[in-house]
């Protein structure tokens, strides 16, 4: 059932043992919202725990209480009277769903979240789920400590591309300003999130060299197959390295994470990539979305490239001649002109 922010706050106040979770392949907003809620609920005297069914990228250790995030074990259960799902629909929480059969409260900002399970508060105009949790803090009358502020700011910053994306609204900047007033140091957060080891930079360069252009240069893809994936600890931010190509509207990153399991990230300048992700069983923002394709890496690549092209053609982002031009331009084979 669709509920209001005030009703969302009331359900949190009424619960005593709360299990918090977010989507697999978690980003800064998913982790930030979960950890902020964890601290808020514990300050209210609740028993609360975060479970996320995936590895947590090491860069996000900048957020307080990150070390308390648990990954569900086989046959594990959690005695909860409320399951709070943040930043995603209920079908993207992996094995966390097996931990409890408690009633669901879904808090999200993704326009593609249409899950009619339990109670849900979905605010598609919010730049991030952390922006919703920020407002929820005020609704609950909870104090936003510096630690909570760091988690919320990290989620806001990462989901807006450090306030560069089109989802950045005046309310987003006002929330960020208040969090900075509470002690957040934006430079320290950005430095931590951007930090890479020399090994990681080498791997990043190898990933970038997999880039190919399609459809007359309007689509760029980065391909992280099984061999390269074993070396890559963190793909956060890699897609932004190709999104900036001047001719490109849609950028994607596809990586093999297991046999017949490929994860996809999509970004765009104009095309509504949330609709592309939705066709492939995923979802997300209008300009930033993702999905999982349960096929071999080669099959998933072909399905993804075809689906992107078909959607762009149907919606006027590609001309028919561009759609027919499927020649791949590989960055690895690209040679700079002699006069450069």
mmCIF file of C-alpha atoms in Angstrom, residues 106-325:
data_model
loop_
_atom_site.group_PDB
_atom_site.id
_atom_site.type_symbol
_atom_site.label_atom_id
_atom_site.label_comp_id
_atom_site.label_asym_id
_atom_site.label_seq_id
_atom_site.Cartn_x
_atom_site.Cartn_y
_atom_site.Cartn_z
ATOM 1 C CA UNK A 106 9.893 -0.086 1.057
ATOM 2 C CA UNK A 107 11.573 3.361 0.869
ATOM 3 C CA UNK A 108 12.903 4.324 -2.546
ATOM 4 C CA UNK A 109 13.254 7.026 -5.185
ATOM 5 C CA UNK A 110 13.532 4.981 -8.379
ATOM 6 C CA UNK A 111 10.845 5.717 -10.933
ATOM 7 C CA UNK A 112 10.892 2.065 -12.064
ATOM 8 C CA UNK A 113 9.974 0.724 -8.608
ATOM 9 C CA UNK A 114 6.397 -0.498 -9.079
ATOM 10 C CA UNK A 115 6.485 -3.305 -6.516
ATOM 11 C CA UNK A 116 3.116 -3.623 -4.766
ATOM 12 C CA UNK A 117 4.468 -5.572 -1.777
ATOM 13 C CA UNK A 118 3.884 -4.448 1.795
ATOM 14 C CA UNK A 119 3.865 -0.686 2.385
ATOM 15 C CA UNK A 120 5.903 1.643 0.264
ATOM 16 C CA UNK A 121 6.974 5.265 0.165
ATOM 17 C CA UNK A 122 8.444 6.046 -3.251
ATOM 18 C CA UNK A 123 9.428 9.627 -4.078
ATOM 19 C CA UNK A 124 10.640 9.687 -7.675
ATOM 20 C CA UNK A 125 11.504 13.412 -7.513
ATOM 21 C CA UNK A 126 14.106 12.820 -4.800
ATOM 22 C CA UNK A 127 17.682 12.776 -6.087
ATOM 23 C CA UNK A 128 18.598 9.887 -3.789
ATOM 24 C CA UNK A 129 17.103 7.643 -1.148
ATOM 25 C CA UNK A 130 19.403 9.479 1.257
ATOM 26 C CA UNK A 131 17.424 12.640 0.478
ATOM 27 C CA UNK A 132 14.272 10.820 1.623
ATOM 28 C CA UNK A 133 15.987 9.541 4.767
ATOM 29 C CA UNK A 134 17.146 13.117 5.465
ATOM 30 C CA UNK A 135 13.506 14.266 5.411
ATOM 31 C CA UNK A 136 12.481 11.213 7.417
ATOM 32 C CA UNK A 137 14.944 12.252 10.148
ATOM 33 C CA UNK A 138 13.070 15.522 10.524
ATOM 34 C CA UNK A 139 9.705 13.714 10.419
ATOM 35 C CA UNK A 140 10.871 11.393 13.215
ATOM 36 C CA UNK A 141 12.260 14.272 15.232
ATOM 37 C CA UNK A 142 15.622 12.482 15.239
ATOM 38 C CA UNK A 143 18.912 14.271 15.735
ATOM 39 C CA UNK A 144 21.201 14.151 12.732
ATOM 40 C CA UNK A 145 24.610 13.491 14.229
ATOM 41 C CA UNK A 146 27.822 14.076 12.303
ATOM 42 C CA UNK A 147 28.102 10.321 11.634
ATOM 43 C CA UNK A 148 24.582 10.186 10.211
ATOM 44 C CA UNK A 149 25.316 13.304 8.168
ATOM 45 C CA UNK A 150 28.395 11.679 6.600
ATOM 46 C CA UNK A 151 26.333 8.687 5.453
ATOM 47 C CA UNK A 152 23.557 10.850 4.040
ATOM 48 C CA UNK A 153 25.952 13.231 2.275
ATOM 49 C CA UNK A 154 27.833 10.323 0.692
ATOM 50 C CA UNK A 155 24.588 8.957 -0.739
ATOM 51 C CA UNK A 156 23.522 12.355 -2.051
ATOM 52 C CA UNK A 157 26.924 13.026 -3.615
ATOM 53 C CA UNK A 158 27.319 9.667 -5.332
ATOM 54 C CA UNK A 159 23.782 9.493 -6.739
ATOM 55 C CA UNK A 160 24.071 12.998 -8.200
ATOM 56 C CA UNK A 161 27.591 12.594 -9.585
ATOM 57 C CA UNK A 162 28.771 15.044 -6.930
ATOM 58 C CA UNK A 163 25.871 17.333 -7.834
ATOM 59 C CA UNK A 164 26.613 17.291 -11.582
ATOM 60 C CA UNK A 165 23.673 15.169 -12.781
ATOM 61 C CA UNK A 166 20.269 16.462 -13.855
ATOM 62 C CA UNK A 167 18.608 14.952 -10.759
ATOM 63 C CA UNK A 168 20.280 17.641 -8.609
ATOM 64 C CA UNK A 169 17.478 19.939 -7.423
ATOM 65 C CA UNK A 170 17.404 22.932 -5.033
ATOM 66 C CA UNK A 171 16.144 20.649 -2.244
ATOM 67 C CA UNK A 172 19.136 18.367 -2.817
ATOM 68 C CA UNK A 173 21.597 21.220 -2.424
ATOM 69 C CA UNK A 174 19.786 22.565 0.641
ATOM 70 C CA UNK A 175 20.001 19.132 2.270
ATOM 71 C CA UNK A 176 23.695 18.869 1.390
ATOM 72 C CA UNK A 177 24.345 22.330 2.842
ATOM 73 C CA UNK A 178 22.674 21.376 6.121
ATOM 74 C CA UNK A 179 24.755 18.202 6.306
ATOM 75 C CA UNK A 180 27.945 20.198 5.751
ATOM 76 C CA UNK A 181 26.884 22.540 8.555
ATOM 77 C CA UNK A 182 26.628 19.445 10.772
ATOM 78 C CA UNK A 183 30.296 18.646 10.218
ATOM 79 C CA UNK A 184 30.588 16.814 6.886
ATOM 80 C CA UNK A 185 33.824 17.597 5.029
ATOM 81 C CA UNK A 186 33.050 17.104 1.309
ATOM 82 C CA UNK A 187 36.691 17.090 0.245
ATOM 83 C CA UNK A 188 37.530 14.177 2.561
ATOM 84 C CA UNK A 189 34.585 12.135 1.297
ATOM 85 C CA UNK A 190 35.357 12.754 -2.382
ATOM 86 C CA UNK A 191 39.052 11.969 -1.844
ATOM 87 C CA UNK A 192 38.206 8.666 -0.151
ATOM 88 C CA UNK A 193 35.692 7.656 -2.811
ATOM 89 C CA UNK A 194 38.084 8.531 -5.646
ATOM 90 C CA UNK A 195 41.080 6.803 -4.048
ATOM 91 C CA UNK A 196 42.629 4.012 -6.126
ATOM 92 C CA UNK A 197 45.725 1.877 -5.644
ATOM 93 C CA UNK A 198 48.391 1.739 -8.353
ATOM 94 C CA UNK A 199 47.149 -1.790 -9.127
ATOM 95 C CA UNK A 200 43.585 -0.507 -9.502
ATOM 96 C CA UNK A 201 44.708 2.226 -11.909
ATOM 97 C CA UNK A 202 46.438 -0.433 -14.022
ATOM 98 C CA UNK A 203 43.255 -2.520 -14.037
ATOM 99 C CA UNK A 204 41.181 0.579 -14.854
ATOM 100 C CA UNK A 205 43.362 1.204 -17.881
ATOM 101 C CA UNK A 206 42.811 -2.385 -19.014
ATOM 102 C CA UNK A 207 39.052 -1.952 -18.561
ATOM 103 C CA UNK A 208 39.015 1.299 -20.531
ATOM 104 C CA UNK A 209 40.831 -0.400 -23.418
ATOM 105 C CA UNK A 210 37.856 -2.761 -23.813
ATOM 106 C CA UNK A 211 35.678 0.212 -24.837
ATOM 107 C CA UNK A 212 33.843 0.032 -28.143
ATOM 108 C CA UNK A 213 31.545 2.454 -29.941
ATOM 109 C CA UNK A 214 28.304 1.432 -31.653
ATOM 110 C CA UNK A 215 25.537 3.028 -33.693
ATOM 111 C CA UNK A 216 27.590 5.791 -35.289
ATOM 112 C CA UNK A 217 29.348 6.554 -32.015
ATOM 113 C CA UNK A 218 26.195 7.286 -29.997
ATOM 114 C CA UNK A 219 26.638 4.256 -27.755
ATOM 115 C CA UNK A 220 29.808 3.296 -25.882
ATOM 116 C CA UNK A 221 30.346 0.043 -24.033
ATOM 117 C CA UNK A 222 32.945 -1.250 -21.588
ATOM 118 C CA UNK A 223 33.315 -5.030 -21.329
ATOM 119 C CA UNK A 224 34.651 -6.727 -18.203
ATOM 120 C CA UNK A 225 34.737 -10.444 -18.910
ATOM 121 C CA UNK A 226 35.409 -13.263 -16.493
ATOM 122 C CA UNK A 227 39.222 -12.997 -16.607
ATOM 123 C CA UNK A 228 39.325 -9.247 -16.026
ATOM 124 C CA UNK A 229 36.528 -9.384 -13.452
ATOM 125 C CA UNK A 230 38.641 -11.637 -11.211
ATOM 126 C CA UNK A 231 41.143 -8.778 -10.917
ATOM 127 C CA UNK A 232 38.659 -5.924 -10.474
ATOM 128 C CA UNK A 233 37.634 -5.235 -6.878
ATOM 129 C CA UNK A 234 35.636 -2.095 -7.583
ATOM 130 C CA UNK A 235 34.030 -0.923 -10.834
ATOM 131 C CA UNK A 236 32.492 2.171 -9.223
ATOM 132 C CA UNK A 237 33.020 5.194 -11.474
ATOM 133 C CA UNK A 238 34.442 3.283 -14.443
ATOM 134 C CA UNK A 239 31.409 3.975 -16.609
ATOM 135 C CA UNK A 240 31.877 7.728 -16.152
ATOM 136 C CA UNK A 241 35.200 7.467 -17.993
ATOM 137 C CA UNK A 242 33.347 6.659 -21.223
ATOM 138 C CA UNK A 243 30.120 8.598 -20.621
ATOM 139 C CA UNK A 244 32.044 11.801 -21.324
ATOM 140 C CA UNK A 245 32.909 10.865 -24.950
ATOM 141 C CA UNK A 246 31.569 13.734 -27.046
ATOM 142 C CA UNK A 247 29.479 11.694 -29.512
ATOM 143 C CA UNK A 248 28.061 9.326 -26.892
ATOM 144 C CA UNK A 249 24.524 9.496 -25.553
ATOM 145 C CA UNK A 250 24.296 6.064 -23.883
ATOM 146 C CA UNK A 251 27.214 4.431 -22.070
ATOM 147 C CA UNK A 252 27.143 0.959 -20.573
ATOM 148 C CA UNK A 253 29.392 -1.309 -18.555
ATOM 149 C CA UNK A 254 28.790 -5.043 -18.597
ATOM 150 C CA UNK A 255 30.687 -7.417 -16.329
ATOM 151 C CA UNK A 256 30.597 -11.156 -15.802
ATOM 152 C CA UNK A 257 30.106 -11.886 -12.098
ATOM 153 C CA UNK A 258 29.392 -15.634 -12.242
ATOM 154 C CA UNK A 259 28.554 -18.311 -14.769
ATOM 155 C CA UNK A 260 25.602 -17.022 -16.807
ATOM 156 C CA UNK A 261 25.292 -13.915 -14.625
ATOM 157 C CA UNK A 262 26.178 -10.500 -16.084
ATOM 158 C CA UNK A 263 25.603 -7.180 -14.357
ATOM 159 C CA UNK A 264 24.967 -4.062 -16.412
ATOM 160 C CA UNK A 265 25.272 -0.355 -15.575
ATOM 161 C CA UNK A 266 23.753 2.248 -17.903
ATOM 162 C CA UNK A 267 24.261 6.017 -18.092
ATOM 163 C CA UNK A 268 23.001 8.603 -20.565
ATOM 164 C CA UNK A 269 22.838 12.253 -21.505
ATOM 165 C CA UNK A 270 19.373 12.192 -23.153
ATOM 166 C CA UNK A 271 17.993 8.660 -23.514
ATOM 167 C CA UNK A 272 15.851 7.337 -20.647
ATOM 168 C CA UNK A 273 18.012 4.352 -19.788
ATOM 169 C CA UNK A 274 15.668 3.323 -16.965
ATOM 170 C CA UNK A 275 13.320 2.066 -19.687
ATOM 171 C CA UNK A 276 16.134 0.077 -21.319
ATOM 172 C CA UNK A 277 16.997 -1.497 -17.962
ATOM 173 C CA UNK A 278 13.322 -2.254 -17.357
ATOM 174 C CA UNK A 279 13.124 -4.209 -20.642
ATOM 175 C CA UNK A 280 15.955 -6.348 -19.302
ATOM 176 C CA UNK A 281 14.405 -6.922 -15.879
ATOM 177 C CA UNK A 282 16.141 -4.072 -14.068
ATOM 178 C CA UNK A 283 15.415 -0.443 -13.266
ATOM 179 C CA UNK A 284 16.811 2.753 -11.856
ATOM 180 C CA UNK A 285 16.932 6.444 -12.685
ATOM 181 C CA UNK A 286 16.059 8.100 -15.979
ATOM 182 C CA UNK A 287 19.757 8.761 -16.704
ATOM 183 C CA UNK A 288 21.368 6.038 -14.574
ATOM 184 C CA UNK A 289 20.082 2.483 -14.341
ATOM 185 C CA UNK A 290 21.119 -1.151 -14.201
ATOM 186 C CA UNK A 291 20.059 -4.750 -14.601
ATOM 187 C CA UNK A 292 21.256 -8.339 -14.463
ATOM 188 C CA UNK A 293 21.221 -10.577 -17.550
ATOM 189 C CA UNK A 294 21.300 -14.284 -16.778
ATOM 190 C CA UNK A 295 23.108 -15.376 -19.921
ATOM 191 C CA UNK A 296 26.673 -16.105 -20.940
ATOM 192 C CA UNK A 297 28.855 -13.022 -21.357
ATOM 193 C CA UNK A 298 28.780 -13.184 -25.167
ATOM 194 C CA UNK A 299 24.996 -13.711 -25.275
ATOM 195 C CA UNK A 300 24.396 -10.936 -22.751
ATOM 196 C CA UNK A 301 26.525 -8.509 -24.772
ATOM 197 C CA UNK A 302 24.502 -9.105 -27.918
ATOM 198 C CA UNK A 303 21.170 -8.849 -26.098
ATOM 199 C CA UNK A 304 22.229 -5.613 -24.405
ATOM 200 C CA UNK A 305 23.551 -3.906 -27.548
ATOM 201 C CA UNK A 306 20.460 -4.896 -29.535
ATOM 202 C CA UNK A 307 18.058 -3.733 -26.799
ATOM 203 C CA UNK A 308 19.792 -0.355 -26.490
ATOM 204 C CA UNK A 309 19.691 0.161 -30.249
ATOM 205 C CA UNK A 310 16.042 -0.868 -30.572
ATOM 206 C CA UNK A 311 14.928 1.443 -27.777
ATOM 207 C CA UNK A 312 16.909 4.404 -29.108
ATOM 208 C CA UNK A 313 15.528 3.855 -32.616
ATOM 209 C CA UNK A 314 11.929 3.530 -31.401
ATOM 210 C CA UNK A 315 12.189 6.763 -29.408
ATOM 211 C CA UNK A 316 14.007 8.917 -31.937
ATOM 212 C CA UNK A 317 17.474 8.895 -30.384
ATOM 213 C CA UNK A 318 18.857 7.008 -33.413
ATOM 214 C CA UNK A 319 18.122 7.498 -37.092
ATOM 215 C CA UNK A 320 17.397 4.294 -39.067
ATOM 216 C CA UNK A 321 20.735 4.620 -40.896
ATOM 217 C CA UNK A 322 22.564 4.862 -37.545
ATOM 218 C CA UNK A 323 20.725 1.822 -36.226
ATOM 219 C CA UNK A 324 21.802 -0.187 -39.270
ATOM 220 C CA UNK A 325 25.408 0.958 -38.784
#
